[in-house]
Coordinates of C-alpha atoms in Angstrom, one line a residue:
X21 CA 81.6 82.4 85.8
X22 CA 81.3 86.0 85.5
X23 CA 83.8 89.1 85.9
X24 CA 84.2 89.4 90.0
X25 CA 87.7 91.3 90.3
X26 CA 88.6 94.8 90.0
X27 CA 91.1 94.9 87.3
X28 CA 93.3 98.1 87.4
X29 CA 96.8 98.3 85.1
X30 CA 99.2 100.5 84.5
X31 CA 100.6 101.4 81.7
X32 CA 103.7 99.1 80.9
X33 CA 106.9 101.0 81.0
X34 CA 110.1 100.9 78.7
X35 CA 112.8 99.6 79.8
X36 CA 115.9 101.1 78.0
X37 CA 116.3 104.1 80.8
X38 CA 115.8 104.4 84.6
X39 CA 112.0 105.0 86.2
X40 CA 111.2 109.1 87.4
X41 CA 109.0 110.3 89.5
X42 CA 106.1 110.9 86.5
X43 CA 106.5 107.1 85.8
X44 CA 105.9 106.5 89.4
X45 CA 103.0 109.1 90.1
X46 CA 100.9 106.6 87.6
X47 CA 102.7 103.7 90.0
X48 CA 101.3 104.9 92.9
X49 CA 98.2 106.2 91.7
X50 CA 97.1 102.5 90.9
X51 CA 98.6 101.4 93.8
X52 CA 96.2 104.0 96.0
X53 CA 93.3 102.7 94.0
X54 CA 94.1 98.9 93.8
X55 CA 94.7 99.5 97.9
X56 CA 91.7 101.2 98.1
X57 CA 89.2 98.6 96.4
X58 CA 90.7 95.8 98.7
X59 CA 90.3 98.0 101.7
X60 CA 86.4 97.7 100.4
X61 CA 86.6 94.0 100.7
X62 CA 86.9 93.5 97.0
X63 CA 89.2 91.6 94.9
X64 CA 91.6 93.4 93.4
X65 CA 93.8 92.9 90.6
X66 CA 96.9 95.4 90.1
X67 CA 99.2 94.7 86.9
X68 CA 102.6 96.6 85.7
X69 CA 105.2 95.6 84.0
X70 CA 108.0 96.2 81.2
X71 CA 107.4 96.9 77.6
X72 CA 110.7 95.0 76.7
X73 CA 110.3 94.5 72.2
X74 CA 110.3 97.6 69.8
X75 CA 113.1 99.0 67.8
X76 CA 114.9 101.4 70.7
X77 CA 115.9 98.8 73.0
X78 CA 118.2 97.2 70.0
X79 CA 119.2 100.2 69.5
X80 CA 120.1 101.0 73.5
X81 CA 121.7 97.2 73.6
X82 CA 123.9 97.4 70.7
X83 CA 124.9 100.9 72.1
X84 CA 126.1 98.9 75.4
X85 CA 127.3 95.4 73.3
X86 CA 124.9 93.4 74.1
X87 CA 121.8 91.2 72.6
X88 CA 118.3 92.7 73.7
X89 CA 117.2 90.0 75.8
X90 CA 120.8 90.5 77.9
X91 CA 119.8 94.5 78.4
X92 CA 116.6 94.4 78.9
X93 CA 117.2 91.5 81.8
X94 CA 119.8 93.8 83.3
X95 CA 117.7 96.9 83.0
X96 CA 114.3 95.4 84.1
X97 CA 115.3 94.5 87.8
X98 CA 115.4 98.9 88.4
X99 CA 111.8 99.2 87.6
X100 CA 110.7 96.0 90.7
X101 CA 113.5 98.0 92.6
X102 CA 111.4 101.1 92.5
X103 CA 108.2 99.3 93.1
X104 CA 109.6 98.0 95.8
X105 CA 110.9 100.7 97.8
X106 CA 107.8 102.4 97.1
X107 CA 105.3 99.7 98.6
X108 CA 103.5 99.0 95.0
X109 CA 102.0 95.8 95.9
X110 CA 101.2 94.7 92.3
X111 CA 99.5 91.6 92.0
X112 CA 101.3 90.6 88.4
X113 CA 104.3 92.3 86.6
X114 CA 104.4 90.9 83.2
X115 CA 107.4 91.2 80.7
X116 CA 106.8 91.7 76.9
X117 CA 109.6 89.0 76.3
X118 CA 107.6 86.2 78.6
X119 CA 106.3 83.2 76.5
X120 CA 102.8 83.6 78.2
X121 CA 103.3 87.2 76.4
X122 CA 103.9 85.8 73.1
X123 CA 101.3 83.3 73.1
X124 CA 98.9 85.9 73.9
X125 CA 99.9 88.3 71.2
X126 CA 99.8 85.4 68.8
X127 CA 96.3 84.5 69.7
X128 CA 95.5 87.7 69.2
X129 CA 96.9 88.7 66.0
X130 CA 95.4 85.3 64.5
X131 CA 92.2 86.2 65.6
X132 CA 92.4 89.6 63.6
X133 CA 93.8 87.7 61.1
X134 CA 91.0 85.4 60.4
X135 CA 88.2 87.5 61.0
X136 CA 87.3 87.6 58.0
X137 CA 86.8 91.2 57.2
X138 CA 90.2 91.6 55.8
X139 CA 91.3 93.7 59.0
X140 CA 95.0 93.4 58.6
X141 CA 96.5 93.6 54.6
X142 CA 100.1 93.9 53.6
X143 CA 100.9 97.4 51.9
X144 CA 104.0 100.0 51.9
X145 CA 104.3 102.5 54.5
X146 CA 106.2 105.8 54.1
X147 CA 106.0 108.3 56.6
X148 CA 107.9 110.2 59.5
X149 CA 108.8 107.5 62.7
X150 CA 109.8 108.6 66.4
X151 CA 111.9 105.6 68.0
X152 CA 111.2 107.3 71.3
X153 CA 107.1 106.9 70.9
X154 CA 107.5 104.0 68.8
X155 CA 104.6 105.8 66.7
X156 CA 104.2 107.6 63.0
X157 CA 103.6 111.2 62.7
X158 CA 102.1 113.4 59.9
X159 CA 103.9 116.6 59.1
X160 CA 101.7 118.4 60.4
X161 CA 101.7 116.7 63.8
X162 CA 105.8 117.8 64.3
X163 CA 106.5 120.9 66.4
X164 CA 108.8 122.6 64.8
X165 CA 109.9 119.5 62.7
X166 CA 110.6 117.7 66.3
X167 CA 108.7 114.9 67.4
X168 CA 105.5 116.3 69.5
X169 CA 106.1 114.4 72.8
X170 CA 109.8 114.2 72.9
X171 CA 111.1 117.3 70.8
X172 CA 113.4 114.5 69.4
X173 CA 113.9 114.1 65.7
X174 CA 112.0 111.7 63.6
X175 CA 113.2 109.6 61.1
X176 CA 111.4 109.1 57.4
X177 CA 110.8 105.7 57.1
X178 CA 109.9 103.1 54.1
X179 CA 109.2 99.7 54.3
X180 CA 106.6 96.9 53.9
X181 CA 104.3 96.3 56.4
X182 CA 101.1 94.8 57.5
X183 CA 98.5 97.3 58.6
X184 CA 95.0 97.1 60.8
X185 CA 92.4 98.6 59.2
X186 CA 91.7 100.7 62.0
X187 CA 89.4 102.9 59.4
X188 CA 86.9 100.4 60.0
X189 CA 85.7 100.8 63.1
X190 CA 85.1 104.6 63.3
X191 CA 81.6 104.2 63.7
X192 CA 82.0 101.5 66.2
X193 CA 84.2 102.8 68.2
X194 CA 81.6 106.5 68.1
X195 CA 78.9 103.9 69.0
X196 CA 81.1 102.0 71.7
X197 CA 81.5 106.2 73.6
X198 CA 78.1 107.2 73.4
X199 CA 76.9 104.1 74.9
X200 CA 79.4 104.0 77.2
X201 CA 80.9 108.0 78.3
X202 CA 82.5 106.6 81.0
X203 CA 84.8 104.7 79.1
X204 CA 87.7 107.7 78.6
X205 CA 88.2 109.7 81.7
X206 CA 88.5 113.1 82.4
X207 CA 86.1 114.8 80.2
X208 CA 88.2 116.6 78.5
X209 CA 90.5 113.5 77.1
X210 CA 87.1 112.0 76.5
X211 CA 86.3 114.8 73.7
X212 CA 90.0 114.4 72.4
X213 CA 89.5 111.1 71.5
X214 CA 86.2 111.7 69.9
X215 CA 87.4 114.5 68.1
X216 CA 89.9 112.5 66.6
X217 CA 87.9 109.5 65.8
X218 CA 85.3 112.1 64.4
X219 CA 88.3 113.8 61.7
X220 CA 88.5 110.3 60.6
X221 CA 90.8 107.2 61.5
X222 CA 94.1 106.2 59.4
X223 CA 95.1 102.7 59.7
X224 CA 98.5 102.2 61.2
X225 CA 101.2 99.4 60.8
X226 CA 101.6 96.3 62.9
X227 CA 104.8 94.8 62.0
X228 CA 108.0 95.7 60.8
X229 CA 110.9 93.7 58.6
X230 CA 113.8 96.4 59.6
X231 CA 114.9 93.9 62.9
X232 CA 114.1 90.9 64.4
X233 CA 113.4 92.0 67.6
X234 CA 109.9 91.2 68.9
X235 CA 106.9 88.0 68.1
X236 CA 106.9 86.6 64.7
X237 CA 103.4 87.4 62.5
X238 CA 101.9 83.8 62.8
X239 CA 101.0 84.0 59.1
X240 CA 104.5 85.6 58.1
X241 CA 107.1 84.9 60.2
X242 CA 109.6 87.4 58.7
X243 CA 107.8 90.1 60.0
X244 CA 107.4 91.1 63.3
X245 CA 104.4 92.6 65.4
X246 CA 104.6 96.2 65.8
X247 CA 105.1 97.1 69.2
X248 CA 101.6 98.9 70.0
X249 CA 100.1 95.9 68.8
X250 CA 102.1 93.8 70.9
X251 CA 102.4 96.3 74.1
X252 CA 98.6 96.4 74.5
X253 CA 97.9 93.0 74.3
X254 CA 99.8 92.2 77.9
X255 CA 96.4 93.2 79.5
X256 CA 94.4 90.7 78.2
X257 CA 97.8 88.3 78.9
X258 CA 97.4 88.8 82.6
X259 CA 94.1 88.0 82.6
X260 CA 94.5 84.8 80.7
X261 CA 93.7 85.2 77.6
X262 CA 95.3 82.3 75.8
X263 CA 95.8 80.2 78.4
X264 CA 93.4 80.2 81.1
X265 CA 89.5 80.7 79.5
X266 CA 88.1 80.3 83.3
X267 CA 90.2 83.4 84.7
X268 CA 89.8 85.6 81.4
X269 CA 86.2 85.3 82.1
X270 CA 86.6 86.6 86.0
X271 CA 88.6 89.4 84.8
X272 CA 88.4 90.5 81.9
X273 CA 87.2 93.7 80.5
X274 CA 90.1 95.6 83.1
X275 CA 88.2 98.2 85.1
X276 CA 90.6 100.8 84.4
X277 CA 93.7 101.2 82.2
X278 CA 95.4 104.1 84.2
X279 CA 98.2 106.0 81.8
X280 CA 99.5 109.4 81.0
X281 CA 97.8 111.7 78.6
X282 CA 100.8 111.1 76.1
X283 CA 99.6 107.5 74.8
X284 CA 95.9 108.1 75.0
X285 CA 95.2 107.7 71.4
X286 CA 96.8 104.0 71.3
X287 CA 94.7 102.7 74.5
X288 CA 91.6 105.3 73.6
X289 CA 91.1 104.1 69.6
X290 CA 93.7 101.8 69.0
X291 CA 93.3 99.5 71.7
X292 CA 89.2 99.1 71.4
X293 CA 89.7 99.0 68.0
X294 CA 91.8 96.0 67.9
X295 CA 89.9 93.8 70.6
X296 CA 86.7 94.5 68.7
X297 CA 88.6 92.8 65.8
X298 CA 89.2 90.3 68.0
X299 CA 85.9 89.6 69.1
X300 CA 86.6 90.9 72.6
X301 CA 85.3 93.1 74.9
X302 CA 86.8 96.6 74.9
X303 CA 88.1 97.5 79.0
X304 CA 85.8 99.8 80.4
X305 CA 87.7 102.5 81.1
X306 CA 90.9 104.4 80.0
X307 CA 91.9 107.1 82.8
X308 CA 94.2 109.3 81.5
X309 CA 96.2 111.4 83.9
X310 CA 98.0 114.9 83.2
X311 CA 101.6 115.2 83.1
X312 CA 104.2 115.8 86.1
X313 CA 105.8 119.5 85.4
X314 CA 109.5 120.1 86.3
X315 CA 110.6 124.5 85.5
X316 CA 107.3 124.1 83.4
X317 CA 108.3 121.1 81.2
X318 CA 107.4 117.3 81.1
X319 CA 109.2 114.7 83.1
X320 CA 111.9 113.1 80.9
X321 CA 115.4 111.7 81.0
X322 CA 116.7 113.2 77.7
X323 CA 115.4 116.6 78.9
X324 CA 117.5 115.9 82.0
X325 CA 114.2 116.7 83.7
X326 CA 114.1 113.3 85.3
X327 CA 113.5 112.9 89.1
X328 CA 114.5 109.5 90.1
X329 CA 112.5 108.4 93.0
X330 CA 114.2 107.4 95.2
X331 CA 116.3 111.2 95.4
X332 CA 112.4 112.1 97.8
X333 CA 112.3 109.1 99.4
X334 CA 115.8 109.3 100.9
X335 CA 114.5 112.9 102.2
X336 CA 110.8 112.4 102.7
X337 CA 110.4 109.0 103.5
X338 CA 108.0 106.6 101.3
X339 CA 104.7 107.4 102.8
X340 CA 105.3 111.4 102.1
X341 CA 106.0 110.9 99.0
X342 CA 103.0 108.6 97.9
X343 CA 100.8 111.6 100.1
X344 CA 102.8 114.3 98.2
X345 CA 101.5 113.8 94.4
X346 CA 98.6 112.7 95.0
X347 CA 97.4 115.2 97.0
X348 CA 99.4 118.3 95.9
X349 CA 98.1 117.6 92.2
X350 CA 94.9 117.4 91.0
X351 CA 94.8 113.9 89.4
X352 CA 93.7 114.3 86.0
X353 CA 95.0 117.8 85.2
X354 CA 99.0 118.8 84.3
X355 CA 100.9 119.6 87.8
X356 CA 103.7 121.3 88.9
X357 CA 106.7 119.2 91.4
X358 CA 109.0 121.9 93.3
X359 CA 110.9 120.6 96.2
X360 CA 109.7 123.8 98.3
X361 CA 106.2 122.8 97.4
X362 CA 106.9 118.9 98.8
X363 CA 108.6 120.5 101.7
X364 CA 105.5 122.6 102.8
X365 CA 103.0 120.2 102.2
X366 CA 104.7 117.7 104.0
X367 CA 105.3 119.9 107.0
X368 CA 101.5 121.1 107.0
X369 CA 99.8 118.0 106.2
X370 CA 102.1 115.7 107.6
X371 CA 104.0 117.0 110.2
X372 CA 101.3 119.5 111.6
X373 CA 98.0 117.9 111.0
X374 CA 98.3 114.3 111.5
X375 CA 102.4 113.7 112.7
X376 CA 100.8 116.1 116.0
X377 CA 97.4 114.9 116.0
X378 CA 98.5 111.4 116.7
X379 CA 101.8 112.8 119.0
X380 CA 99.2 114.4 121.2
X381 CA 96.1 112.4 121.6
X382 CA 98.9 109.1 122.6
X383 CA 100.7 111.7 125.1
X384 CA 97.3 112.6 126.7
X385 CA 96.7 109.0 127.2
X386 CA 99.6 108.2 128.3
X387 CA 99.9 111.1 130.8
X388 CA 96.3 111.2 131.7
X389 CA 94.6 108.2 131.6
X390 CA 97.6 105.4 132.3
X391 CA 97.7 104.6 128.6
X392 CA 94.8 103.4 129.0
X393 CA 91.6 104.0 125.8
X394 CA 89.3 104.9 128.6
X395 CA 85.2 104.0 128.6
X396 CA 83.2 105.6 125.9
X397 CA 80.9 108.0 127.6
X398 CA 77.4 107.4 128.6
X399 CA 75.8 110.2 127.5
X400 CA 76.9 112.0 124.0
X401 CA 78.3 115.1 124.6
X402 CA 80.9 117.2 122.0
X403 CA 82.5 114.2 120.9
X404 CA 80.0 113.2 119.1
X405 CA 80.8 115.6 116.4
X406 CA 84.3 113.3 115.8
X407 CA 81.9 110.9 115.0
X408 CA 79.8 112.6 112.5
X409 CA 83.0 113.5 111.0
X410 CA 84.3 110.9 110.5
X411 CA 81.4 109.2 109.3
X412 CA 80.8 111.7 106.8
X413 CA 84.7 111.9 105.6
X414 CA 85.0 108.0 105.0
X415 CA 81.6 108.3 103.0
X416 CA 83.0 111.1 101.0
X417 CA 86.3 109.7 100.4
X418 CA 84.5 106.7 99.3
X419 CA 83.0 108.6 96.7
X420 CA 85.9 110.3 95.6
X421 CA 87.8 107.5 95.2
X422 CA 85.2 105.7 93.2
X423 CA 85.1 108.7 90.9
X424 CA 88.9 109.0 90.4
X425 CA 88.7 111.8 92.2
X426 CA 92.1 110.8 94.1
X427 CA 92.7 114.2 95.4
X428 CA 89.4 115.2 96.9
X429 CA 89.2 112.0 98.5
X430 CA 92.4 112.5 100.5
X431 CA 91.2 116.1 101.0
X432 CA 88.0 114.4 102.5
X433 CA 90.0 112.7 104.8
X434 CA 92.2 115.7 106.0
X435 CA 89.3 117.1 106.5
X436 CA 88.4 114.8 109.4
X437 CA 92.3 115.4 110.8
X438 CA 91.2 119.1 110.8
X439 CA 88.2 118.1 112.7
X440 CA 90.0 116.3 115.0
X441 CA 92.6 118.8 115.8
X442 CA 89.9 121.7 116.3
X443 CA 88.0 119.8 118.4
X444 CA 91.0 119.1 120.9
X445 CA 91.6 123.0 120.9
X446 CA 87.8 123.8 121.5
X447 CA 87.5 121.2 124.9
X448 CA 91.2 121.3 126.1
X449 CA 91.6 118.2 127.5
X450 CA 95.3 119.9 129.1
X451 CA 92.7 121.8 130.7
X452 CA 89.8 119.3 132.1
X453 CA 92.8 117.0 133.5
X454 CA 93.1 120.0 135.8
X455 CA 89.7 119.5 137.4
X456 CA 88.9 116.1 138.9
X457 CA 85.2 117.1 139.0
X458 CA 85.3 117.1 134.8
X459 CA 87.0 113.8 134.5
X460 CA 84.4 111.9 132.9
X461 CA 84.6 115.3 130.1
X462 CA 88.1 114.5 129.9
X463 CA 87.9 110.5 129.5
X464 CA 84.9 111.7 127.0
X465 CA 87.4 113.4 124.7
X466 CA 89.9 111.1 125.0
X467 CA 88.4 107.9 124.2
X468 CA 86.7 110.3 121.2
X469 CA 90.1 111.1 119.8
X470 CA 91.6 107.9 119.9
X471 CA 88.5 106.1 118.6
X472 CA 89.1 109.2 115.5
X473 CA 92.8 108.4 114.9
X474 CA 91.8 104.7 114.7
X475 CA 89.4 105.8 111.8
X476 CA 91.8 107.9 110.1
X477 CA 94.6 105.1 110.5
X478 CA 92.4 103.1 108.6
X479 CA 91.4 105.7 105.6
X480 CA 95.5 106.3 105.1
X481 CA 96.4 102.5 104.9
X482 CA 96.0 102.6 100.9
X483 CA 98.1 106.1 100.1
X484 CA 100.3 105.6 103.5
X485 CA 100.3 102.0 104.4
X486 CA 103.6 102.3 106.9
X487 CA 102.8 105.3 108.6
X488 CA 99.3 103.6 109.0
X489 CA 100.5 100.1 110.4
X490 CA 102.5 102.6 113.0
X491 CA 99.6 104.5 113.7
X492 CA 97.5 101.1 114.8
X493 CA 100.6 99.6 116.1
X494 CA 100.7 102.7 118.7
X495 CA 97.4 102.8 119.2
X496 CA 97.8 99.1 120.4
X497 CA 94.6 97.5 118.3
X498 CA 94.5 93.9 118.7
X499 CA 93.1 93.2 115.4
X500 CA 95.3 93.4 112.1
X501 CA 94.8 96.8 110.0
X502 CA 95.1 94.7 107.1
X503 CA 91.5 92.8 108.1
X504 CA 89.8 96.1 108.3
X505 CA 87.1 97.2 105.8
X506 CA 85.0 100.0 104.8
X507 CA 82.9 101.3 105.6
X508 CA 82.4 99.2 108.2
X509 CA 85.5 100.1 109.8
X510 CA 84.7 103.8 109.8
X511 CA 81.1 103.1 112.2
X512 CA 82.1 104.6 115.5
X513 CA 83.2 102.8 119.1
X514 CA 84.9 100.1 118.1
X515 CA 88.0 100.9 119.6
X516 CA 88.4 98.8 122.8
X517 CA 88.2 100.4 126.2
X518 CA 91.1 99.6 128.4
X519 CA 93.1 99.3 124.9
X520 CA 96.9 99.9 126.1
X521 CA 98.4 102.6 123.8
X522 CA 101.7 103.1 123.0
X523 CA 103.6 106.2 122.3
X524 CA 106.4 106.0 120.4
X525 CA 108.4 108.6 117.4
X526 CA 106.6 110.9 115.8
X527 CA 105.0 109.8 112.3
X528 CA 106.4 112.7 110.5
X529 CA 109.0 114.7 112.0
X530 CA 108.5 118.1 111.0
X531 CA 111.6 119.4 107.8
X532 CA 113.7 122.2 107.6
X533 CA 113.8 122.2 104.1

């Protein structure tokens, strides 16, 4: 059976603290996507989930008195909470501390194991440790002695360990990106990672003795896996890797591993690395996303620069907020979050462009043609510019999206709003309703506009599926938004005549601040 679903992840998240808003711009990033592949009829497979083993969530338990698996159940239910509230409709959320987890990461450690290239050996590591990355450091790597991520201190660290000989597959892994470019994304992490790889690979631990906490080596039990090693493997858990051959084979390699910029080098080199010792197929790409700016510095909690969700979404309301960062930032590159800037958007994009679109084609109806979608005309006149617009918008946005190109592609689409909205102040329907004699202009226009907002309705439903299902709801379509594909969806008239419309709050009532 071969690979027939689109397999998008995100990274899994620790839960020793509370989600903020950069955790979630990844969130709803593969939401958008995941949304967007099932709005093009495909199946579509969206994981997250909670990196629950590793040495700081002892450490964050026994700071609370209690065992690990008791905190990290308490503190797992705020990350679904968050998901939740924000309309992630993830497919599978997998926990670290799962059995399905374990026998995964035990499968694949064994697997290493008995290679037979001697890929993991037992040898003494020394060397600086951040708790907060869960990752080694050279000297050289510190900022100002600090840890380069988390300006936290690191700790110098001695102990026994087994290691992957991740030396061993520089050449591979050089081979595996120049056959396959596409596998990092944006360029420019694409050349990080083969710089690195090209200054030549260290091989890095994959257990520790120092707790308890996490899977047991299969060989040697007092040790246990390293969390990287563990981490990563919930991707290939998902998908069935030790328990369910026949659904591994539909879905595995993952399409795209979305993450932040920060843990590039583990899913970049590591990852591959480790599945090629395994004898599996590497995922096909790694998109790796810039970081969310607060006053110029890098979301985080112990930097008190932590935006929890839902303090937007009480103000904004959900669908603004999945609109705001993903179309206020250019995905892929390091962005700025100010609440004036969410404000403004919102009030322009939202508010303005569509909230008023939609507020006055419905009232025009309403007012001017009983509420009635009236008959399409017979003979094309201006309106058919609406339709070349929106044709060429949902072809463009398909593109963009395709590409990753999250941004442009909502762009595209507000592009066809703007069309929309000129268009109404070039004909002035408020105008033709004036004049019997140009009532089949006006009826033109209107059935124009309404068959445009159904087409938009439809290109918001994967970054604003609410304000979309009001949208169709209002516009009174029989058939379910949820059954609509592209880019069949987009191909013009297929709005009912005699539709009954139905006007109702505005979408997005414009902000004061």
């Amino acid at each position: 059976m071969p690979k027939d679903v689109f397999y998008v992840t995100t990274p899994i998240y620790y839960p020793n603290d509370v989600p903020h808003i950069g955790h979630a711009y990844t969130t709803v990033a593969t939401d958008f996507v995941a949304r967007y592949h099932r709005l093009r009829g495909e199946e579509a497979f969206f994981l997250t989930g909670t990196d629950e083993h590793g040495k700081k969530v002892p450490q964050a338990a026994r700071d609370q008195g209690l065992e690990p698996q008791e905190f990290v159940d308490r503190m797992e239910p705020r990350w679904r909470e968050v998901w939740e509230r924000l309309d992630v409709a993830y497919d599978d959320y997998i926990r670290t501390t799962e059995p399905r987890h374990e026998k995964a990461v035990t499968k694949l450690l064994t697997a290493v194991y008995e290679n037979g290239r001697d890929d993991i050996y037992l040898g003494t590591y020394e060397g600086l440790y951040c708790v907060s990355c869960e990752a080694y450091y050279t000297e050289d790597e510190l900022v100002n002695g600090l840890c380069p991520i988390h300006a936290s201190p690191v700790e110098a660290v001695s102990e026994e360990n087994y290691f992957f000989r991740l030396s061993a597959y520089q050449d591979r892994l050089l081979e595996h990106y120049e056959a396959h470019p596409e596998a990092v994304e944006p360029e420019a992490r694409r050349n990080e990672v083969l710089s690195t790889i090209k200054g030549g690979l260290r091989d890095f631990s994959i257990s520790r003795t120092s707790f308890a906490w996490g899977v047991p080596l299969p060989w040697d039990p007092k040790h246990v896996c390293y969390v990287w090693f563990d981490a990563l493997t919930n991707y290939v858990t998902a998908a069935g890797y030790a328990e369910d051959p026949a659904r591994f084979e539909r879905m595995w390699p993952a399409d795209v591993h979305f993450i932040g910029k920060d843990i590039l080098r583990f899913h970049a080199i590591y990852w591959p690395a480790m599945l090629m010792a395994a004898g599996v197929e590497p995922p096909r790409q790694v998109w790796a996303h810039g970081f969310l700016l607060v006053g110029g510095e890098k979301m985080s909690k112990t930097r008190l620069t932590g935006i929890h969700p839902f303090e937007l979404v009480d103000h904004f309301g959900v669908d603004a907020y999945r609109y705001y960062f993903l179309r206020e930032i250019q995905f892929g590159q390091d962005g700025s979050f100010s609440w004036e800037s969410m404000v403004a958007r919102y009030n322009a994009d939202l508010a303005n462009d569509l909230g008023n679109l939609a507020s006055r084609v419905l009232a025009m109806l309403d007012q001017y043609v009983g509420g009635r979608v009236p008959q399409p005309p017979r003979t094309h006149g201006p309106e058919v510019r609406l339709a070349e617009a929106a044709r060429g918008a949902a072809a463009e946005y398909d593109e963009r999206v395709l590409a990753m190109d999250l941004t442009g592609g909502l762009a595209a689409v507000w592009g066809c709003v703007g069309e929309v909205n000129r268009y109404l102040v070039e004909v002035a329907p408020w105008a033709l309703a004036k004049d019997q004699a140009r009532r089949a202009e006006l009826e033109a226009c209107l059935y124009a506009s309404a068959e445009a907002l159904r087409i938009i309705a439809v290109m918001i439903s994967p970054v604003m599926p609410r304000a979309a299902a009001r949208l169709w709801e209002q516009l009174g379509i029989d058939s379910a938004l949820e059954d609509q594909r592209l880019p069949e969806a987009a191909s013009w008239g297929a709005i009912a005549p005699g539709t009954r419309v139905r006007r109702g709050d505005a979408l997005f009532p414009r902000l004061e601040g």
